[in-house]
Amino acid sequence: MSWTERIGGFVPDLPKLGREAEIAVYLIHNSNDAEDYFFLFDFEEFVDRSKGGIFVRPVLRVFAGRDDFSRVRFARQFREVFAREFDRMRSELGDKGEKRGWLSWNFNVVDLISDFVATMVLGLALSVGRMVLGKMALPAILKGKSAEAKLADEIDRTKGQVEAALAALDVSLHPELLAHAERVGGTQKRADLKREAWPLPDYVRAHLGDGESGSWW
């Protein structure tokens, strides 16, 4: 029996996924410190396709201006900020009555674990989503816990798997982000630039100096 069945039906079956929808993320450095950066998220394509009522298959693309930052630290920060911005996006769209697909996948578990759907989407984008809703037996140590506690433990474990996948994620160097990193004191070899990423979206250019993470769509 799968763990989803053993916790009393708190989690529905994994929806059938439709077309791919890219989620572009831009890592912006603030200074010459390789660990001093923030994220700008572009959920526009994901939102547009989700509004069509389909559960799109998320595809994550991350662009940066340097690649000498700690991937372990990046993974933790990225997961936490992604979950916060994704949940904020879903909430704001819900207030406008524009939720579809992943954006309207609401059920009682969301009240228990605020970033459940964001973790799901990020896990699917990193090919570890089956660890959230797949056929996974619960460890014996979880026996006797409430359904809510079991689910929370499973999601925490999945977050660890997501962070491991993020730490191994290929990050594309972007020419404009490279130029920005150099302006704030960073240096980076110009090899392996993804020229198809040129130019940056206007909203990214407009917020390069913000110094804090955010999302636009």
PDB file of C-alpha atoms in Angstrom:
ATOM      1  CA  MET A   1       0.000   0.000   0.000  1.00  0.00           C
ATOM      2  CA  SER A   2       1.323   3.451  -0.871  1.00  0.00           C
ATOM      3  CA  TRP A   3       1.943   6.020   1.854  1.00  0.00           C
ATOM      4  CA  THR A   4      -0.766   8.227   0.348  1.00  0.00           C
ATOM      5  CA  GLU A   5      -3.309   5.465   0.944  1.00  0.00           C
ATOM      6  CA  ARG A   6      -2.033   4.815   4.458  1.00  0.00           C
ATOM      7  CA  ILE A   7      -2.567   8.394   5.621  1.00  0.00           C
ATOM      8  CA  GLY A   8      -6.283   8.300   4.992  1.00  0.00           C
ATOM      9  CA  GLY A   9      -6.695  10.063   1.675  1.00  0.00           C
ATOM     10  CA  PHE A  10      -5.276  13.469   2.581  1.00  0.00           C
ATOM     11  CA  VAL A  11      -3.479  13.593  -0.782  1.00  0.00           C
ATOM     12  CA  PRO A  12      -5.234  13.050  -4.144  1.00  0.00           C
ATOM     13  CA  ASP A  13      -3.761  11.095  -7.024  1.00  0.00           C
ATOM     14  CA  LEU A  14      -1.031  12.801  -9.010  1.00  0.00           C
ATOM     15  CA  PRO A  15      -2.844  14.638 -11.806  1.00  0.00           C
ATOM     16  CA  LYS A  16      -2.237  13.773 -15.423  1.00  0.00           C
ATOM     17  CA  LEU A  17       0.318  16.244 -16.725  1.00  0.00           C
ATOM     18  CA  GLY A  18      -0.107  18.087 -19.994  1.00  0.00           C
ATOM     19  CA  ARG A  19       2.265  20.258 -21.987  1.00  0.00           C
ATOM     20  CA  GLU A  20       5.525  21.564 -20.612  1.00  0.00           C
ATOM     21  CA  ALA A  21       5.598  25.049 -19.139  1.00  0.00           C
ATOM     22  CA  GLU A  22       8.872  26.774 -18.411  1.00  0.00           C
ATOM     23  CA  ILE A  23       9.597  28.498 -15.128  1.00  0.00           C
ATOM     24  CA  ALA A  24      12.545  30.810 -15.720  1.00  0.00           C
ATOM     25  CA  VAL A  25      14.534  31.969 -12.696  1.00  0.00           C
ATOM     26  CA  TYR A  26      17.237  34.637 -12.694  1.00  0.00           C
ATOM     27  CA  LEU A  27      19.909  34.664  -9.996  1.00  0.00           C
ATOM     28  CA  ILE A  28      21.085  38.253  -9.472  1.00  0.00           C
ATOM     29  CA  HIS A  29      24.293  39.050  -7.594  1.00  0.00           C
ATOM     30  CA  ASN A  30      24.398  42.116  -5.345  1.00  0.00           C
ATOM     31  CA  SER A  31      28.139  42.450  -4.717  1.00  0.00           C
ATOM     32  CA  ASN A  32      31.516  40.785  -5.182  1.00  0.00           C
ATOM     33  CA  ASP A  33      30.477  38.157  -2.622  1.00  0.00           C
ATOM     34  CA  ALA A  34      29.547  34.999  -4.540  1.00  0.00           C
ATOM     35  CA  GLU A  35      26.946  34.158  -1.870  1.00  0.00           C
ATOM     36  CA  ASP A  36      25.212  37.562  -2.026  1.00  0.00           C
ATOM     37  CA  TYR A  37      22.336  37.204  -4.491  1.00  0.00           C
ATOM     38  CA  PHE A  38      18.570  37.140  -4.896  1.00  0.00           C
ATOM     39  CA  PHE A  39      16.076  35.524  -7.275  1.00  0.00           C
ATOM     40  CA  LEU A  40      13.639  36.866  -9.856  1.00  0.00           C
ATOM     41  CA  PHE A  41      10.985  34.345 -10.947  1.00  0.00           C
ATOM     42  CA  ASP A  42       9.105  34.375 -14.240  1.00  0.00           C
ATOM     43  CA  PHE A  43       5.887  32.378 -13.771  1.00  0.00           C
ATOM     44  CA  GLU A  44       4.182  33.868 -16.850  1.00  0.00           C
ATOM     45  CA  GLU A  45       4.247  30.801 -19.117  1.00  0.00           C
ATOM     46  CA  PHE A  46       3.374  28.487 -16.232  1.00  0.00           C
ATOM     47  CA  VAL A  47       0.415  30.676 -15.250  1.00  0.00           C
ATOM     48  CA  ASP A  48      -0.836  31.104 -18.817  1.00  0.00           C
ATOM     49  CA  ARG A  49      -0.899  27.379 -19.459  1.00  0.00           C
ATOM     50  CA  SER A  50      -2.327  26.576 -16.049  1.00  0.00           C
ATOM     51  CA  LYS A  51      -5.177  28.989 -16.696  1.00  0.00           C
ATOM     52  CA  GLY A  52      -6.123  26.693 -19.555  1.00  0.00           C
ATOM     53  CA  GLY A  53      -7.222  24.202 -16.936  1.00  0.00           C
ATOM     54  CA  ILE A  54      -4.386  21.743 -17.478  1.00  0.00           C
ATOM     55  CA  PHE A  55      -1.811  20.411 -15.049  1.00  0.00           C
ATOM     56  CA  VAL A  56       1.272  21.432 -16.978  1.00  0.00           C
ATOM     57  CA  ARG A  57       4.619  19.745 -16.585  1.00  0.00           C
ATOM     58  CA  PRO A  58       6.950  22.375 -15.089  1.00  0.00           C
ATOM     59  CA  VAL A  59      10.396  22.855 -16.597  1.00  0.00           C
ATOM     60  CA  LEU A  60      12.888  24.814 -14.506  1.00  0.00           C
ATOM     61  CA  ARG A  61      15.592  26.986 -16.091  1.00  0.00           C
ATOM     62  CA  VAL A  62      17.975  28.978 -13.915  1.00  0.00           C
ATOM     63  CA  PHE A  63      20.201  31.754 -15.271  1.00  0.00           C
ATOM     64  CA  ALA A  64      23.043  33.498 -13.439  1.00  0.00           C
ATOM     65  CA  GLY A  65      25.995  35.794 -14.062  1.00  0.00           C
ATOM     66  CA  ARG A  66      28.570  33.692 -12.199  1.00  0.00           C
ATOM     67  CA  ASP A  67      28.802  30.080 -11.110  1.00  0.00           C
ATOM     68  CA  ASP A  68      31.241  30.107  -8.178  1.00  0.00           C
ATOM     69  CA  PHE A  69      28.566  30.190  -5.469  1.00  0.00           C
ATOM     70  CA  SER A  70      27.930  27.316  -3.056  1.00  0.00           C
ATOM     71  CA  ARG A  71      25.414  24.942  -4.596  1.00  0.00           C
ATOM     72  CA  VAL A  72      24.365  23.586  -1.196  1.00  0.00           C
ATOM     73  CA  ARG A  73      23.502  27.049   0.084  1.00  0.00           C
ATOM     74  CA  PHE A  74      21.868  27.898  -3.245  1.00  0.00           C
ATOM     75  CA  ALA A  75      19.684  24.783  -3.037  1.00  0.00           C
ATOM     76  CA  ARG A  76      18.304  25.643   0.403  1.00  0.00           C
ATOM     77  CA  GLN A  77      17.707  29.299  -0.410  1.00  0.00           C
ATOM     78  CA  PHE A  78      16.172  28.548  -3.790  1.00  0.00           C
ATOM     79  CA  ARG A  79      13.701  25.996  -2.425  1.00  0.00           C
ATOM     80  CA  GLU A  80      12.561  28.287   0.370  1.00  0.00           C
ATOM     81  CA  VAL A  81      12.206  31.389  -1.805  1.00  0.00           C
ATOM     82  CA  PHE A  82      10.541  29.457  -4.624  1.00  0.00           C
ATOM     83  CA  ALA A  83       7.942  28.068  -2.230  1.00  0.00           C
ATOM     84  CA  ARG A  84       7.231  31.513  -0.781  1.00  0.00           C
ATOM     85  CA  GLU A  85       6.890  33.214  -4.176  1.00  0.00           C
ATOM     86  CA  PHE A  86       4.873  30.355  -5.676  1.00  0.00           C
ATOM     87  CA  ASP A  87       2.403  30.368  -2.793  1.00  0.00           C
ATOM     88  CA  ARG A  88       2.140  34.159  -3.008  1.00  0.00           C
ATOM     89  CA  MET A  89       1.398  33.910  -6.725  1.00  0.00           C
ATOM     90  CA  ARG A  90      -1.301  31.285  -6.172  1.00  0.00           C
ATOM     91  CA  SER A  91      -2.877  33.367  -3.425  1.00  0.00           C
ATOM     92  CA  GLU A  92      -2.976  36.551  -5.498  1.00  0.00           C
ATOM     93  CA  LEU A  93      -4.400  34.759  -8.524  1.00  0.00           C
ATOM     94  CA  GLY A  94      -6.971  33.106  -6.283  1.00  0.00           C
ATOM     95  CA  ASP A  95      -8.107  36.525  -5.083  1.00  0.00           C
ATOM     96  CA  LYS A  96      -8.690  37.445  -8.733  1.00  0.00           C
ATOM     97  CA  GLY A  97     -10.575  34.213  -9.453  1.00  0.00           C
ATOM     98  CA  GLU A  98      -8.003  33.178 -12.060  1.00  0.00           C
ATOM     99  CA  LYS A  99      -6.873  29.844 -10.655  1.00  0.00           C
ATOM    100  CA  ARG A 100      -6.713  26.719 -12.821  1.00  0.00           C
ATOM    101  CA  GLY A 101      -4.673  23.520 -12.903  1.00  0.00           C
ATOM    102  CA  TRP A 102      -1.879  23.599 -10.328  1.00  0.00           C
ATOM    103  CA  LEU A 103      -3.050  27.064  -9.348  1.00  0.00           C
ATOM    104  CA  SER A 104      -6.370  25.732  -8.035  1.00  0.00           C
ATOM    105  CA  TRP A 105      -5.246  22.369  -6.640  1.00  0.00           C
ATOM    106  CA  ASN A 106      -6.723  23.093  -3.223  1.00  0.00           C
ATOM    107  CA  PHE A 107      -7.632  20.534  -0.593  1.00  0.00           C
ATOM    108  CA  ASN A 108      -7.324  20.212   3.150  1.00  0.00           C
ATOM    109  CA  VAL A 109      -3.644  19.286   3.120  1.00  0.00           C
ATOM    110  CA  VAL A 110      -2.759  22.780   1.896  1.00  0.00           C
ATOM    111  CA  ASP A 111      -3.991  24.148   5.216  1.00  0.00           C
ATOM    112  CA  LEU A 112      -1.632  21.765   7.002  1.00  0.00           C
ATOM    113  CA  ILE A 113       1.506  22.356   4.921  1.00  0.00           C
ATOM    114  CA  SER A 114       1.601  25.782   3.333  1.00  0.00           C
ATOM    115  CA  ASP A 115       4.173  25.062   0.628  1.00  0.00           C
ATOM    116  CA  PHE A 116       2.873  21.621  -0.340  1.00  0.00           C
ATOM    117  CA  VAL A 117       1.914  22.506  -3.931  1.00  0.00           C
ATOM    118  CA  ALA A 118       5.084  24.543  -4.462  1.00  0.00           C
ATOM    119  CA  THR A 119       7.172  21.585  -3.291  1.00  0.00           C
ATOM    120  CA  MET A 120       5.218  19.327  -5.652  1.00  0.00           C
ATOM    121  CA  VAL A 121       5.751  21.588  -8.662  1.00  0.00           C
ATOM    122  CA  LEU A 122       9.433  22.089  -7.917  1.00  0.00           C
ATOM    123  CA  GLY A 123       9.892  18.350  -7.370  1.00  0.00           C
ATOM    124  CA  LEU A 124       8.281  17.578 -10.731  1.00  0.00           C
ATOM    125  CA  ALA A 125      10.457  20.176 -12.436  1.00  0.00           C
ATOM    126  CA  LEU A 126      13.491  18.391 -10.963  1.00  0.00           C
ATOM    127  CA  SER A 127      12.187  14.873 -11.742  1.00  0.00           C
ATOM    128  CA  VAL A 128      11.767  13.959  -8.078  1.00  0.00           C
ATOM    129  CA  GLY A 129       8.021  14.621  -7.883  1.00  0.00           C
ATOM    130  CA  ARG A 130       7.179  10.933  -7.590  1.00  0.00           C
ATOM    131  CA  MET A 131       8.747  11.064  -4.151  1.00  0.00           C
ATOM    132  CA  VAL A 132       5.844  13.257  -3.110  1.00  0.00           C
ATOM    133  CA  LEU A 133       2.928  11.245  -4.431  1.00  0.00           C
ATOM    134  CA  GLY A 134       4.538   8.024  -5.645  1.00  0.00           C
ATOM    135  CA  LYS A 135       4.421   4.510  -4.267  1.00  0.00           C
ATOM    136  CA  MET A 136       6.523   5.070  -1.181  1.00  0.00           C
ATOM    137  CA  ALA A 137       6.290   3.045   1.986  1.00  0.00           C
ATOM    138  CA  LEU A 138       6.451   4.989   5.226  1.00  0.00           C
ATOM    139  CA  PRO A 139       9.333   4.190   7.565  1.00  0.00           C
ATOM    140  CA  ALA A 140       8.402   2.122  10.566  1.00  0.00           C
ATOM    141  CA  ILE A 141       9.268   5.057  12.814  1.00  0.00           C
ATOM    142  CA  LEU A 142       6.196   6.902  11.528  1.00  0.00           C
ATOM    143  CA  LYS A 143       3.763   4.260  12.773  1.00  0.00           C
ATOM    144  CA  GLY A 144       1.401   5.618  15.369  1.00  0.00           C
ATOM    145  CA  LYS A 145       1.638   9.200  14.167  1.00  0.00           C
ATOM    146  CA  SER A 146      -1.391  11.109  12.960  1.00  0.00           C
ATOM    147  CA  ALA A 147      -2.118  11.321   9.241  1.00  0.00           C
ATOM    148  CA  GLU A 148      -1.120  14.984   9.280  1.00  0.00           C
ATOM    149  CA  ALA A 149       2.199  14.240  10.987  1.00  0.00           C
ATOM    150  CA  LYS A 150       2.975  11.426   8.559  1.00  0.00           C
ATOM    151  CA  LEU A 151       2.317  13.666   5.599  1.00  0.00           C
ATOM    152  CA  ALA A 152       4.417  16.465   7.084  1.00  0.00           C
ATOM    153  CA  ASP A 153       7.317  14.039   7.586  1.00  0.00           C
ATOM    154  CA  GLU A 154       7.051  12.823   4.005  1.00  0.00           C
ATOM    155  CA  ILE A 155       7.057  16.362   2.657  1.00  0.00           C
ATOM    156  CA  ASP A 156      10.085  17.245   4.784  1.00  0.00           C
ATOM    157  CA  ARG A 157      11.907  14.248   3.374  1.00  0.00           C
ATOM    158  CA  THR A 158      10.920  15.267  -0.143  1.00  0.00           C
ATOM    159  CA  LYS A 159      12.250  18.761   0.482  1.00  0.00           C
ATOM    160  CA  GLY A 160      15.615  17.168   1.186  1.00  0.00           C
ATOM    161  CA  GLN A 161      15.453  15.287  -2.112  1.00  0.00           C
ATOM    162  CA  VAL A 162      14.495  18.501  -3.908  1.00  0.00           C
ATOM    163  CA  GLU A 163      17.455  20.333  -2.394  1.00  0.00           C
ATOM    164  CA  ALA A 164      19.811  17.537  -3.457  1.00  0.00           C
ATOM    165  CA  ALA A 165      18.509  17.824  -7.019  1.00  0.00           C
ATOM    166  CA  LEU A 166      18.847  21.613  -6.941  1.00  0.00           C
ATOM    167  CA  ALA A 167      22.459  21.337  -5.801  1.00  0.00           C
ATOM    168  CA  ALA A 168      23.184  19.308  -8.956  1.00  0.00           C
ATOM    169  CA  LEU A 169      21.143  21.535 -11.270  1.00  0.00           C
ATOM    170  CA  ASP A 170      22.813  23.018 -14.341  1.00  0.00           C
ATOM    171  CA  VAL A 171      22.782  26.813 -14.109  1.00  0.00           C
ATOM    172  CA  SER A 172      23.120  28.709 -17.389  1.00  0.00           C
ATOM    173  CA  LEU A 173      25.436  31.706 -17.488  1.00  0.00           C
ATOM    174  CA  HIS A 174      23.672  34.673 -19.058  1.00  0.00           C
ATOM    175  CA  PRO A 175      25.624  37.473 -20.808  1.00  0.00           C
ATOM    176  CA  GLU A 176      23.622  40.336 -19.288  1.00  0.00           C
ATOM    177  CA  LEU A 177      23.730  38.803 -15.806  1.00  0.00           C
ATOM    178  CA  LEU A 178      27.468  38.303 -16.280  1.00  0.00           C
ATOM    179  CA  ALA A 179      27.846  42.003 -17.116  1.00  0.00           C
ATOM    180  CA  HIS A 180      25.787  42.916 -14.044  1.00  0.00           C
ATOM    181  CA  ALA A 181      27.902  40.646 -11.809  1.00  0.00           C
ATOM    182  CA  GLU A 182      31.038  42.306 -13.135  1.00  0.00           C
ATOM    183  CA  ARG A 183      29.602  45.761 -12.428  1.00  0.00           C
ATOM    184  CA  VAL A 184      29.012  44.856  -8.775  1.00  0.00           C
ATOM    185  CA  GLY A 185      32.519  43.428  -8.425  1.00  0.00           C
ATOM    186  CA  GLY A 186      32.285  39.803  -9.512  1.00  0.00           C
ATOM    187  CA  THR A 187      34.333  38.066 -12.183  1.00  0.00           C
ATOM    188  CA  GLN A 188      33.464  35.065 -14.284  1.00  0.00           C
ATOM    189  CA  LYS A 189      34.895  33.312 -17.337  1.00  0.00           C
ATOM    190  CA  ARG A 190      32.852  33.889 -20.470  1.00  0.00           C
ATOM    191  CA  ALA A 191      32.793  30.249 -21.552  1.00  0.00           C
ATOM    192  CA  ASP A 192      29.593  28.272 -22.083  1.00  0.00           C
ATOM    193  CA  LEU A 193      27.259  31.270 -22.215  1.00  0.00           C
ATOM    194  CA  LYS A 194      23.729  30.410 -23.325  1.00  0.00           C
ATOM    195  CA  ARG A 195      23.339  32.914 -26.146  1.00  0.00           C
ATOM    196  CA  GLU A 196      19.719  31.872 -26.751  1.00  0.00           C
ATOM    197  CA  ALA A 197      18.918  33.472 -23.402  1.00  0.00           C
ATOM    198  CA  TRP A 198      19.571  36.938 -24.811  1.00  0.00           C
ATOM    199  CA  PRO A 199      18.032  39.415 -24.128  1.00  0.00           C
ATOM    200  CA  LEU A 200      16.789  39.491 -20.549  1.00  0.00           C
ATOM    201  CA  PRO A 201      13.079  40.155 -20.099  1.00  0.00           C
ATOM    202  CA  ASP A 202      12.348  43.814 -19.422  1.00  0.00           C
ATOM    203  CA  TYR A 203      11.075  43.123 -15.907  1.00  0.00           C
ATOM    204  CA  VAL A 204      14.378  41.454 -14.974  1.00  0.00           C
ATOM    205  CA  ARG A 205      16.347  44.427 -16.241  1.00  0.00           C
ATOM    206  CA  ALA A 206      14.053  46.748 -14.296  1.00  0.00           C
ATOM    207  CA  HIS A 207      14.647  44.903 -11.011  1.00  0.00           C
ATOM    208  CA  LEU A 208      18.366  44.089 -11.195  1.00  0.00           C
ATOM    209  CA  GLY A 209      19.059  46.585  -8.430  1.00  0.00           C
ATOM    210  CA  ASP A 210      16.229  45.619  -6.095  1.00  0.00           C
ATOM    211  CA  GLY A 211      18.319  43.392  -3.876  1.00  0.00           C
ATOM    212  CA  GLU A 212      15.394  41.155  -2.926  1.00  0.00           C
ATOM    213  CA  SER A 213      13.565  38.222  -4.488  1.00  0.00           C
ATOM    214  CA  GLY A 214      10.267  38.591  -6.288  1.00  0.00           C
ATOM    215  CA  SER A 215       8.098  37.315  -9.106  1.00  0.00           C
ATOM    216  CA  TRP A 216       6.227  38.809 -12.055  1.00  0.00           C
ATOM    217  CA  TRP A 217       3.916  37.218 -14.616  1.00  0.00           C
TER     218      TRP A 217
END
